[in-house]
mmCIF file of C-alpha atoms in Angstrom:
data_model
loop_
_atom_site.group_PDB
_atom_site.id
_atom_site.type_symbol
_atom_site.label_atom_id
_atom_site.label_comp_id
_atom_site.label_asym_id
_atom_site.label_seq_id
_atom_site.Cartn_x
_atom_site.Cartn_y
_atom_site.Cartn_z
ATOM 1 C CA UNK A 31 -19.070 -10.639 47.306
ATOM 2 C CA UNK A 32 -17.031 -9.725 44.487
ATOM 3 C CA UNK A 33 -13.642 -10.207 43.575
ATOM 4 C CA UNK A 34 -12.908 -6.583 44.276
ATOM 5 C CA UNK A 35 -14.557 -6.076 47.145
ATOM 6 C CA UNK A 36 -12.253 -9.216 48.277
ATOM 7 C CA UNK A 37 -9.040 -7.924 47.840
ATOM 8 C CA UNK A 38 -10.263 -4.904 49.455
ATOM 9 C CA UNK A 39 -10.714 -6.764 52.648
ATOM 10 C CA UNK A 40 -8.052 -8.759 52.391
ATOM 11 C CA UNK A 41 -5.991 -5.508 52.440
ATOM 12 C CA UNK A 42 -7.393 -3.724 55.167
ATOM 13 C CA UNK A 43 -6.842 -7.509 56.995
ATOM 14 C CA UNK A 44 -3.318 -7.363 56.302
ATOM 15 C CA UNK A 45 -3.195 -3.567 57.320
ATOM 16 C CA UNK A 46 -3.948 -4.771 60.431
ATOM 17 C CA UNK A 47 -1.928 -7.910 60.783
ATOM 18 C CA UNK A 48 1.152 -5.593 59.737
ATOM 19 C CA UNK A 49 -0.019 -3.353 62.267
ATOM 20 C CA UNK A 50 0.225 -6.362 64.914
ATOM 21 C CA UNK A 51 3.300 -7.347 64.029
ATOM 22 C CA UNK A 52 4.711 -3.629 64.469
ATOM 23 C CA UNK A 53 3.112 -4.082 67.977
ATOM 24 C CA UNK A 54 5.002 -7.122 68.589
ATOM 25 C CA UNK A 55 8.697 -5.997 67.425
ATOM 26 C CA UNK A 56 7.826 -2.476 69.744
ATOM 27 C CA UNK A 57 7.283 -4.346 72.431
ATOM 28 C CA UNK A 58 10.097 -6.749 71.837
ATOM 29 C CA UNK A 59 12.352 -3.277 71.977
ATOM 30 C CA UNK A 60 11.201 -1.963 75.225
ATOM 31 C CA UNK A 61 12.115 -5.646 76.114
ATOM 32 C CA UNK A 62 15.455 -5.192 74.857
ATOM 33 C CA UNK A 63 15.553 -1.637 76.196
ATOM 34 C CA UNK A 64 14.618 -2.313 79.550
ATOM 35 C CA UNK A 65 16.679 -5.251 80.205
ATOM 36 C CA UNK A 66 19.693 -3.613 78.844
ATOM 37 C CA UNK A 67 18.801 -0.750 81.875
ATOM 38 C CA UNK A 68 18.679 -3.701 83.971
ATOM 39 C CA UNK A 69 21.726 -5.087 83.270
ATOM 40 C CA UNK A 70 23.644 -2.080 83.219
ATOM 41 C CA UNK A 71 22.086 -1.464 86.974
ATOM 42 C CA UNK A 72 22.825 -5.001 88.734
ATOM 43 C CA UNK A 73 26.416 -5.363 87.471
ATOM 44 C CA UNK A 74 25.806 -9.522 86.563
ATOM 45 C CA UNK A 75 29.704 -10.224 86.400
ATOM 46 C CA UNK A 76 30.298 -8.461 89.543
ATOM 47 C CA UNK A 77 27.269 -10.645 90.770
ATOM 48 C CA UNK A 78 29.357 -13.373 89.652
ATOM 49 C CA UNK A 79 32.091 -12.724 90.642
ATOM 50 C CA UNK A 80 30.606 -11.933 93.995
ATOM 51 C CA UNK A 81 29.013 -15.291 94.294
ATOM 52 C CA UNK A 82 32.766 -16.549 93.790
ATOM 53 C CA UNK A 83 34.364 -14.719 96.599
ATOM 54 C CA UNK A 84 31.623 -16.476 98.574
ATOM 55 C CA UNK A 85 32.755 -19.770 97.550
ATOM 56 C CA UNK A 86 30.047 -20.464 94.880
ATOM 57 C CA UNK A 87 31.193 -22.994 92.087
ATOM 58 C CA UNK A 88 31.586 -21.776 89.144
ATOM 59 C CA UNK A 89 28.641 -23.298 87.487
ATOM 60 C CA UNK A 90 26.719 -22.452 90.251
ATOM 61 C CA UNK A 91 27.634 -18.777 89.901
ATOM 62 C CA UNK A 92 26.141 -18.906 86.309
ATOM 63 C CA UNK A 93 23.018 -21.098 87.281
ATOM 64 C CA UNK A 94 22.293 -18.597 89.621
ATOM 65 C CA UNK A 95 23.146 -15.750 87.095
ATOM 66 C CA UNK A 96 20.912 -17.328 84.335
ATOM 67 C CA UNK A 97 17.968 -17.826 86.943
ATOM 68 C CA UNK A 98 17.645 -14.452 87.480
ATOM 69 C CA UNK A 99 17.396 -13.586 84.034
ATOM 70 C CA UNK A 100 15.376 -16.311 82.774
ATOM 71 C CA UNK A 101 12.102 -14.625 83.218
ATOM 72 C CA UNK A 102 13.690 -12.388 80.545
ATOM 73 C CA UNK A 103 14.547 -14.868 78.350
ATOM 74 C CA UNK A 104 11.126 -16.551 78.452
ATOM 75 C CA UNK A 105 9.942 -12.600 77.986
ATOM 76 C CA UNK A 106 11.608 -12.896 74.557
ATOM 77 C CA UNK A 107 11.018 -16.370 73.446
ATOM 78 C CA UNK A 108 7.395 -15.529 73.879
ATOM 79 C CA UNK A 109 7.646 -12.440 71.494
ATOM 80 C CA UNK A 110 9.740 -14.130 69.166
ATOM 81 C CA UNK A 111 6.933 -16.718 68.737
ATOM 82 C CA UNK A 112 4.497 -14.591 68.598
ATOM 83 C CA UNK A 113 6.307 -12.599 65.897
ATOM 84 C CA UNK A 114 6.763 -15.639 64.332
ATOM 85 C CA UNK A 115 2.584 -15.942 64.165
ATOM 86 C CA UNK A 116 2.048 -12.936 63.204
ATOM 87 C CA UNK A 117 4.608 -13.085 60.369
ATOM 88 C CA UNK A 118 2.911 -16.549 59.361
ATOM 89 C CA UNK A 119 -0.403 -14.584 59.065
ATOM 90 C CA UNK A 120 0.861 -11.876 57.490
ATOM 91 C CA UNK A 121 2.503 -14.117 54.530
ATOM 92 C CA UNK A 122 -0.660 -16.530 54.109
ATOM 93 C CA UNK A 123 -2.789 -13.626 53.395
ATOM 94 C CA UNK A 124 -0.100 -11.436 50.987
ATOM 95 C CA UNK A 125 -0.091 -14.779 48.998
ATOM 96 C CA UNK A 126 -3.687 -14.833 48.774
ATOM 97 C CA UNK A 127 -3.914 -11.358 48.374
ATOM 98 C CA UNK A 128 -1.300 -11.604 45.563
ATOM 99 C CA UNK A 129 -3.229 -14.323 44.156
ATOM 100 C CA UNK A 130 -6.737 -12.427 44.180
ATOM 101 C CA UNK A 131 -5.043 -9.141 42.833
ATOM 102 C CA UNK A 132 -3.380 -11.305 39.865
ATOM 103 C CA UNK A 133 -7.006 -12.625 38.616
ATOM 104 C CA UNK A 134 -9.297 -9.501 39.569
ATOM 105 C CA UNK A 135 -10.039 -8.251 35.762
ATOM 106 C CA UNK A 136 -11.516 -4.936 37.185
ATOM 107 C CA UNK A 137 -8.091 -3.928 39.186
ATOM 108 C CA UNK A 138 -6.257 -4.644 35.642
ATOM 109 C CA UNK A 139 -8.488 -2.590 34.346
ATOM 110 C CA UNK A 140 -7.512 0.010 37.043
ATOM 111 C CA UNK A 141 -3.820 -0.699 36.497
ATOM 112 C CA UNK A 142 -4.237 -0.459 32.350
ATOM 113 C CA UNK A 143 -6.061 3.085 32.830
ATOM 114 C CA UNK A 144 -3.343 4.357 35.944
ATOM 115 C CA UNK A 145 -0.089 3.092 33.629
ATOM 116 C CA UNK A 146 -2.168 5.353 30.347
ATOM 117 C CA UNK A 147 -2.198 8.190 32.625
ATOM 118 C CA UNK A 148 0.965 7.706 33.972
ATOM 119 C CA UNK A 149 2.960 7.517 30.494
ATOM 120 C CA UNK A 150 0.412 10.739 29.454
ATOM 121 C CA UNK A 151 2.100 12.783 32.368
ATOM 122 C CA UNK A 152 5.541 11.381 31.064
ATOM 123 C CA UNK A 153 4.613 12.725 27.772
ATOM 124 C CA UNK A 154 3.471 16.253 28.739
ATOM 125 C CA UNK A 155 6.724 16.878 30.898
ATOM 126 C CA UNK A 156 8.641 15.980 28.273
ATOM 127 C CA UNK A 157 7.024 18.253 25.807
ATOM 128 C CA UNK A 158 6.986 20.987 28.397
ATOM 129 C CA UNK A 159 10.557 20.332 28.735
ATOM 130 C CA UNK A 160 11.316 21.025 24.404
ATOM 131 C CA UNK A 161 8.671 23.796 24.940
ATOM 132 C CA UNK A 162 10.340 25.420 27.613
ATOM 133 C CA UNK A 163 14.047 24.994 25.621
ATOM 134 C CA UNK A 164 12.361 26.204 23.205
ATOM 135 C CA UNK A 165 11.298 29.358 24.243
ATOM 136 C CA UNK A 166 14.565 29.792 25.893
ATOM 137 C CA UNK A 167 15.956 29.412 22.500
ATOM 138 C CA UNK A 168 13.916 31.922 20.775
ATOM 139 C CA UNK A 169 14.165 34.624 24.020
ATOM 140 C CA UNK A 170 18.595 34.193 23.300
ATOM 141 C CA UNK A 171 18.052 34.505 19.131
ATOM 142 C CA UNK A 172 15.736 37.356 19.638
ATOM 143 C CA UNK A 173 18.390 39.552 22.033
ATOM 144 C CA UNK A 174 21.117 38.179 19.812
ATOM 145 C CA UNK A 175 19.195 39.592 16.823
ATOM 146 C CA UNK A 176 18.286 42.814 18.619
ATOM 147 C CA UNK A 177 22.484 43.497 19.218
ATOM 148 C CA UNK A 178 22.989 42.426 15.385
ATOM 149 C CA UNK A 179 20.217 45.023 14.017
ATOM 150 C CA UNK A 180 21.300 47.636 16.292
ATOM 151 C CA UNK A 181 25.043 47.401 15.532
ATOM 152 C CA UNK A 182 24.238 47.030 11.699
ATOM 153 C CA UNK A 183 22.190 50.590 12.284
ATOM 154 C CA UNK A 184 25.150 52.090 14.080
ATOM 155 C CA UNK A 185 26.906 50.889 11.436
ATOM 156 C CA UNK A 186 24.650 52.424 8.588
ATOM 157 C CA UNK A 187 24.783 55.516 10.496
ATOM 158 C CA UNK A 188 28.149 56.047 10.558
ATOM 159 C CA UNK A 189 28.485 55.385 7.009
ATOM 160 C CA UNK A 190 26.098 57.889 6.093
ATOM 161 C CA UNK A 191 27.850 60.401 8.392
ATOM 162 C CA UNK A 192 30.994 59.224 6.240
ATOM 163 C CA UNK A 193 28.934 59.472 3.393
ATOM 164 C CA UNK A 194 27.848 63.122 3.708
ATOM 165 C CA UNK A 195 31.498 64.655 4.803
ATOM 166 C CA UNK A 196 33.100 62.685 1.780
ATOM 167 C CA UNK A 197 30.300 64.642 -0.207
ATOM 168 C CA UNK A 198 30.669 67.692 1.500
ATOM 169 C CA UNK A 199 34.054 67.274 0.809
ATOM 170 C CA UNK A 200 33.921 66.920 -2.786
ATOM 171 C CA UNK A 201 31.779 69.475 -3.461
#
């Protein structure tokens, strides 16, 4: 197998192990989510408080309190850990990957040629830009010089008006 076609599967591997991990964080939410319902249906202080009207210790009261919820709590220990797997997974295999990708001469290569075409595309916007200002500049000049000749032939014109009735005049 190639170098190539290894870092290719080590990618789509840690595709999927980021996918898993996703998986684990949405499920720790509708943890979170529905034990946050939970809570705000079963009232725990006035459970507590409750338990202390009936003569329950204090520490009872909580023991009590913290048994109910401790399937919970185990609920989100075990996602946490198995976060914490996937996570461990997920970083093993990016420093391999990263590894891999820093010694495969044929995605360099890839790199090299994507970074020509890249500063190529740079290039040609920024000449389209001056051509484009360009243009721009021309289209003003040209109006500008159309107002300039056609004010200098008004102003021809009426000197040859003047021209004639300072003739006619004389004569």
């Amino acid at each position: 197998q190639t170098q190539t076609g290894r870092v290719k599967e080590l990618a789509g591997q840690l595709s999927g192990t980021a996918s898993e991990v996703e998986a684990v964080l949405a499920h720790r939410d509708s943890l979170r989510e529905a034990f946050v319902q939970r809570v705000q249906q079963e009232h725990p202080v006035r459970a507590v408080l409750d338990w202390h009207i009936q003569g329950v210790p204090h520490d009872e009261a909580f023991r009590r309190l913290l048994g109910a919820y401790g399937e919970w709590r185990n609920a989100f220990n075990q996602n946490i850990q198995e976060a914490q797997q996937e996570l461990s997974v997920l970083e093993g295999g990016f420093v391999e990957f990263c590894a891999l990708a820093k010694s495969d001469l044929e995605l360099k290569r890839r790199e090299a040629e994507i970074k020509e075409v890249s500063e190529a595309l740079d290039a040609y916007d920024e000449l389209a830009a001056h051509s484009r200002e360009g243009v721009s500049f021309y289209q003003q000049a040209q109006e500008l010089i159309r107002k300039l000749k056609t004010r200098a032939e008004d102003f021809k014109c009426a000197r040859d008006i003047e021209k004639e009735d300072l003739m006619e005049q004389i004569a």
